[in-house]
PDB file of C-alpha atoms in Angstrom:
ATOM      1  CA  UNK T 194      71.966  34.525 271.597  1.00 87.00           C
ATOM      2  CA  UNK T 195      75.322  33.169 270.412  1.00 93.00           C
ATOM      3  CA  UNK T 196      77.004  30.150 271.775  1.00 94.00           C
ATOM      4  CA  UNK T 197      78.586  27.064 270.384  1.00 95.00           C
ATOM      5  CA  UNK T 198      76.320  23.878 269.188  1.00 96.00           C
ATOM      6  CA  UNK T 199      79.039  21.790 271.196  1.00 95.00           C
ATOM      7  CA  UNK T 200      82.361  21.990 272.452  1.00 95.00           C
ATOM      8  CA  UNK T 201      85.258  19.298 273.043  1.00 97.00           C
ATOM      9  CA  UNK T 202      85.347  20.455 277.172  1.00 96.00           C
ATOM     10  CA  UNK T 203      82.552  21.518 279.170  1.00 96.00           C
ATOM     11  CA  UNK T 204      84.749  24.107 281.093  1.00 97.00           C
ATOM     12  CA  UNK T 205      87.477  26.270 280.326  1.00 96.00           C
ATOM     13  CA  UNK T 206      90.515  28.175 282.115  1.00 96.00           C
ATOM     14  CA  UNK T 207      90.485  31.768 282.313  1.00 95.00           C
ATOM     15  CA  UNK T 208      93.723  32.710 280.158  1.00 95.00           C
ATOM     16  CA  UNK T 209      95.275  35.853 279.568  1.00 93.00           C
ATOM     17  CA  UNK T 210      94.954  39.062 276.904  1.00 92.00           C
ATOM     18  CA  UNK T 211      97.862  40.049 276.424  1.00 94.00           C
ATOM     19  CA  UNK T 212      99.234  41.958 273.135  1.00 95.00           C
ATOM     20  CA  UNK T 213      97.196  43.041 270.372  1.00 95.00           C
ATOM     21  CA  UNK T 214      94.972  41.078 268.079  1.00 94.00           C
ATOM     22  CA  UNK T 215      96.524  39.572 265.087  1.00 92.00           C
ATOM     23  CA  UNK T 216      93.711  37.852 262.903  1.00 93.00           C
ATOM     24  CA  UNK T 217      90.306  39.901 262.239  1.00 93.00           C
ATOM     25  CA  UNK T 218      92.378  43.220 262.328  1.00 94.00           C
ATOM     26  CA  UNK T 219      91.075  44.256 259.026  1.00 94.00           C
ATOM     27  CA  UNK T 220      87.940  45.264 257.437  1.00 95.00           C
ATOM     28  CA  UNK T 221      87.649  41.997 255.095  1.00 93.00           C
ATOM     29  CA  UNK T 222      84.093  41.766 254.379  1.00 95.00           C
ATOM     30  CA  UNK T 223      81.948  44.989 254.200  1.00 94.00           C
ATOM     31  CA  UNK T 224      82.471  48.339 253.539  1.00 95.00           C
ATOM     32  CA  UNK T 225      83.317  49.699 257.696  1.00 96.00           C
ATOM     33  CA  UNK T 226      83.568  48.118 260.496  1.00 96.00           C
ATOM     34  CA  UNK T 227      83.918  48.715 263.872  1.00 97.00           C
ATOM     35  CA  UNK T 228      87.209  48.226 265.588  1.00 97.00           C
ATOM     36  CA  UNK T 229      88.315  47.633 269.678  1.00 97.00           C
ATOM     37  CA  UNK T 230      90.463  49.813 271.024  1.00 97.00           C
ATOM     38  CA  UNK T 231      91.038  47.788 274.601  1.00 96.00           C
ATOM     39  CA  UNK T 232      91.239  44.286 275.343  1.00 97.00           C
ATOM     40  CA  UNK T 233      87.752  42.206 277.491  1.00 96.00           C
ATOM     41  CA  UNK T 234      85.649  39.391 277.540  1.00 97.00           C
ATOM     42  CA  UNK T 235      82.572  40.420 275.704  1.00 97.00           C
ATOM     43  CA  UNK T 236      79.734  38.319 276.436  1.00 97.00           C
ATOM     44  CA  UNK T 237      77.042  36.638 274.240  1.00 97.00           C
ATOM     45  CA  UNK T 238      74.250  39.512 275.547  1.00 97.00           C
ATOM     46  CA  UNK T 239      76.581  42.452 274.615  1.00 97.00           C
ATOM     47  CA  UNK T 240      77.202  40.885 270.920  1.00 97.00           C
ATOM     48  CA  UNK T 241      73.255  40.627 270.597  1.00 97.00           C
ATOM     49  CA  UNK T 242      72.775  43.791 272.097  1.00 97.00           C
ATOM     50  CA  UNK T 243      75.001  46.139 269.558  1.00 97.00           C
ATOM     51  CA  UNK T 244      73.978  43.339 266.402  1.00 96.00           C
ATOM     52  CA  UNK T 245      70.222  44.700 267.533  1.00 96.00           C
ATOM     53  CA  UNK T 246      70.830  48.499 267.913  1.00 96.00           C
ATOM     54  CA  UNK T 247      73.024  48.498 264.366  1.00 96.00           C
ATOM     55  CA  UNK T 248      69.964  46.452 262.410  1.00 95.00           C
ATOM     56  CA  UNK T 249      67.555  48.584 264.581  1.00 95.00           C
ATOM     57  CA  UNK T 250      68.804  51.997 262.720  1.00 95.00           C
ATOM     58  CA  UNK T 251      69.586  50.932 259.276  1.00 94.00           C
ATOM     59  CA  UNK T 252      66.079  49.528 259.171  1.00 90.00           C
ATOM     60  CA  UNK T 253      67.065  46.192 257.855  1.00 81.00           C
ATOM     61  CA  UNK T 254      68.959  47.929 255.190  1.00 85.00           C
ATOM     62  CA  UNK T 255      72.744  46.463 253.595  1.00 91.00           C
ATOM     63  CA  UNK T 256      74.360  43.699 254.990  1.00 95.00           C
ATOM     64  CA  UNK T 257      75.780  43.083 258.418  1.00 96.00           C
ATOM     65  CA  UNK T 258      78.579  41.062 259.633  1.00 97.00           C
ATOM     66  CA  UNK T 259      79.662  39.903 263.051  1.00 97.00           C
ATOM     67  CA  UNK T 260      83.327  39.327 263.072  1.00 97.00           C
ATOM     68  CA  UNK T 261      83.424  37.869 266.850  1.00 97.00           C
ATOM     69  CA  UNK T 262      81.849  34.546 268.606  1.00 97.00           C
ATOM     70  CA  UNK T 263      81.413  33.675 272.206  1.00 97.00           C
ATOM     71  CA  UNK T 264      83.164  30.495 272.390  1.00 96.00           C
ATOM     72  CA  UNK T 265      84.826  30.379 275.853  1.00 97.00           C
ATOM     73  CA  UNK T 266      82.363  29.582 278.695  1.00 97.00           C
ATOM     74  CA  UNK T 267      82.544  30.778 281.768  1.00 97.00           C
ATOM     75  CA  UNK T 268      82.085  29.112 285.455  1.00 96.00           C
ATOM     76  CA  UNK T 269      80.442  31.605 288.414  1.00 95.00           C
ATOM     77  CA  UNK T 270      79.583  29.773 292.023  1.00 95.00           C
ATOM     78  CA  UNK T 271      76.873  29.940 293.682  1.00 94.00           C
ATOM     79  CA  UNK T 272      76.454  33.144 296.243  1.00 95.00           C
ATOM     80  CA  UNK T 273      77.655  31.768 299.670  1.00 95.00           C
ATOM     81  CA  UNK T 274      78.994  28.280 299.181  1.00 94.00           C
ATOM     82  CA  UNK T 275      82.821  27.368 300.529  1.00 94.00           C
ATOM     83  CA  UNK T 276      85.423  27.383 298.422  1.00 93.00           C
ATOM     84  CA  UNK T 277      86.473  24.039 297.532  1.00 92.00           C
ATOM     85  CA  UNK T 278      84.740  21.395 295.885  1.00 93.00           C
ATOM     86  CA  UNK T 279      85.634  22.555 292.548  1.00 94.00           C
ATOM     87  CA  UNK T 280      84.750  24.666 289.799  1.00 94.00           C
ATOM     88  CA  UNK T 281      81.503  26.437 289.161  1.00 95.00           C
ATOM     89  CA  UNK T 282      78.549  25.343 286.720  1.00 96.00           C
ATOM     90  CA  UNK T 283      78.666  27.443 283.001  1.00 96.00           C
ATOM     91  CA  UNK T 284      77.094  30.543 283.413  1.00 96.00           C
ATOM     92  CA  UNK T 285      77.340  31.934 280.264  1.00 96.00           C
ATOM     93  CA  UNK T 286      79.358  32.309 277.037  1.00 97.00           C
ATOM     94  CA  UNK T 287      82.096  35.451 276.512  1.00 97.00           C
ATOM     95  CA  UNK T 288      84.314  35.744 273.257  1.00 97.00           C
ATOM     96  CA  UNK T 289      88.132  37.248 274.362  1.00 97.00           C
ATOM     97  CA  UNK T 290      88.429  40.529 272.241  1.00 97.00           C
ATOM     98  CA  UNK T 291      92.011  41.849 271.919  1.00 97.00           C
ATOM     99  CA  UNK T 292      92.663  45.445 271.052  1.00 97.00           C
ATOM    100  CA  UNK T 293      92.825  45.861 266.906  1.00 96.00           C
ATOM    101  CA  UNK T 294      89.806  43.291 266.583  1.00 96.00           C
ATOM    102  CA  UNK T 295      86.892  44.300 263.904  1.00 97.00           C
ATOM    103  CA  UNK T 296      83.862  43.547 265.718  1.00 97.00           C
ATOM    104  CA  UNK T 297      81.174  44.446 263.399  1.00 97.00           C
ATOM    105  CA  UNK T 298      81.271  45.154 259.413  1.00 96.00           C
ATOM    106  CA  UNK T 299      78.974  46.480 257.258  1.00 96.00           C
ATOM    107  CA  UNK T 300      77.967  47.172 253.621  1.00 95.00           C
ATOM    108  CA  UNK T 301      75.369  48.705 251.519  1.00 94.00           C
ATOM    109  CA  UNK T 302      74.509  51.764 253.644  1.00 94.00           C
ATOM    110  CA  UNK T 303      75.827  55.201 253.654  1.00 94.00           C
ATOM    111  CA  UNK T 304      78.752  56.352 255.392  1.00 93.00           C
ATOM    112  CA  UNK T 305      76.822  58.983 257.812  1.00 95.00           C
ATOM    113  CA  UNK T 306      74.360  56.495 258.316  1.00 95.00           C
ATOM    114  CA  UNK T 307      76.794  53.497 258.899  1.00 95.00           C
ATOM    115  CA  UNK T 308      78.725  55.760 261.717  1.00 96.00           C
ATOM    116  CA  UNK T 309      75.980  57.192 263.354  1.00 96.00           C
ATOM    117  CA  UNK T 310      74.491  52.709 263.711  1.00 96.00           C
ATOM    118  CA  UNK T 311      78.352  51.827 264.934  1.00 96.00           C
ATOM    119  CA  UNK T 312      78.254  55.101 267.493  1.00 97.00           C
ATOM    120  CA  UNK T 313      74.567  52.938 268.661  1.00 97.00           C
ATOM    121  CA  UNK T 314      76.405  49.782 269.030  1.00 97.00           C
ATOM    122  CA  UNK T 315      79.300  51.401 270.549  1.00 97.00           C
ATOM    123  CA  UNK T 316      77.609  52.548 273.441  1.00 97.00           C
ATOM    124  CA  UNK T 317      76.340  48.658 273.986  1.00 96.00           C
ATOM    125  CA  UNK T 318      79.998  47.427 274.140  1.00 96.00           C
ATOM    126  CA  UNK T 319      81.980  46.837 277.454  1.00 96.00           C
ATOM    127  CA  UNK T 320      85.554  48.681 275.753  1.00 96.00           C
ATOM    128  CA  UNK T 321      86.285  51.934 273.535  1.00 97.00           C
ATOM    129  CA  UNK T 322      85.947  51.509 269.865  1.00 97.00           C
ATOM    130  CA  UNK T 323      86.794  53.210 266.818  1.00 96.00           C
ATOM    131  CA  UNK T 324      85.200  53.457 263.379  1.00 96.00           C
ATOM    132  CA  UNK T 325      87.441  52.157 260.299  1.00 96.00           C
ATOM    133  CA  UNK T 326      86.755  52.003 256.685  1.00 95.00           C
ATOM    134  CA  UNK T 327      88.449  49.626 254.654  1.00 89.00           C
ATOM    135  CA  UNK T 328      91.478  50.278 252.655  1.00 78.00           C
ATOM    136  CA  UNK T 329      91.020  49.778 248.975  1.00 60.00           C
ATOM    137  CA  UNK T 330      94.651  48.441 247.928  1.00 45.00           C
TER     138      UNK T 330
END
């Protein structure tokens, strides 16, 4: 699964996500992608999961990109210890996903094809998603 090689800090604050995503709003790379519609942490098993069911259905066919990274990691206690004693070990890896974000692209495959593989990964995905082709300007 995804995760960073190695970060600056071991830990991280929570944050906010708040407003709608700016960058990687646009299909830049393949042919349709696959766009959020709400804002959530998606985590490093969810990316995976909806990269898998996409490649599954296409049967290895055009070219698939993943437009999102899990590079915030994320602290969970241990099940009934105090509070105190500060924060939590990493338990995992999530990418923040604001709503407008292109989450998956693809290329070389058919349109009814490509929709019916983004419908797949849809269902893997914590949020509501749309499917977008790219404008040709």
């Amino acid at each position: 699964m995804l995760q960073p090689k190695r970060t600056k800090f071991r830990k991280m604050m929570r944050g906010r996500m708040r407003g709608q995503a700016t960058a990687g709003s646009n299909v830049a790379f393949g042919d349709f992608g696959l766009q959020a519609l709400g804002p959530c942490w998606m985590t490093a098993r969810q990316i995976e999961a909806g990269r898998r069911a996409i490649t599954r259905y296409v049967r290895r066919g055009g070219k698939l990109w993943i437009r999102v990274f899990p590079d915030k990691p994320i602290t969970k206690k241990p099940l009934e210890v105090r509070q105190g004693s500060g924060k939590g070990p990493v338990e995992g890896w999530v990418c923040v996903v604001k709503p407008g974000r292109i989450i998956y692209e693809i290329s070389g495959v058919r349109e009814d094809t490509t929709r019916e593989a983004m419908r797949l990964a849809a269902h893997k995905l914590p949020i509501p998603t749309r499917f977008v082709a790219r404008q040709d300007v």
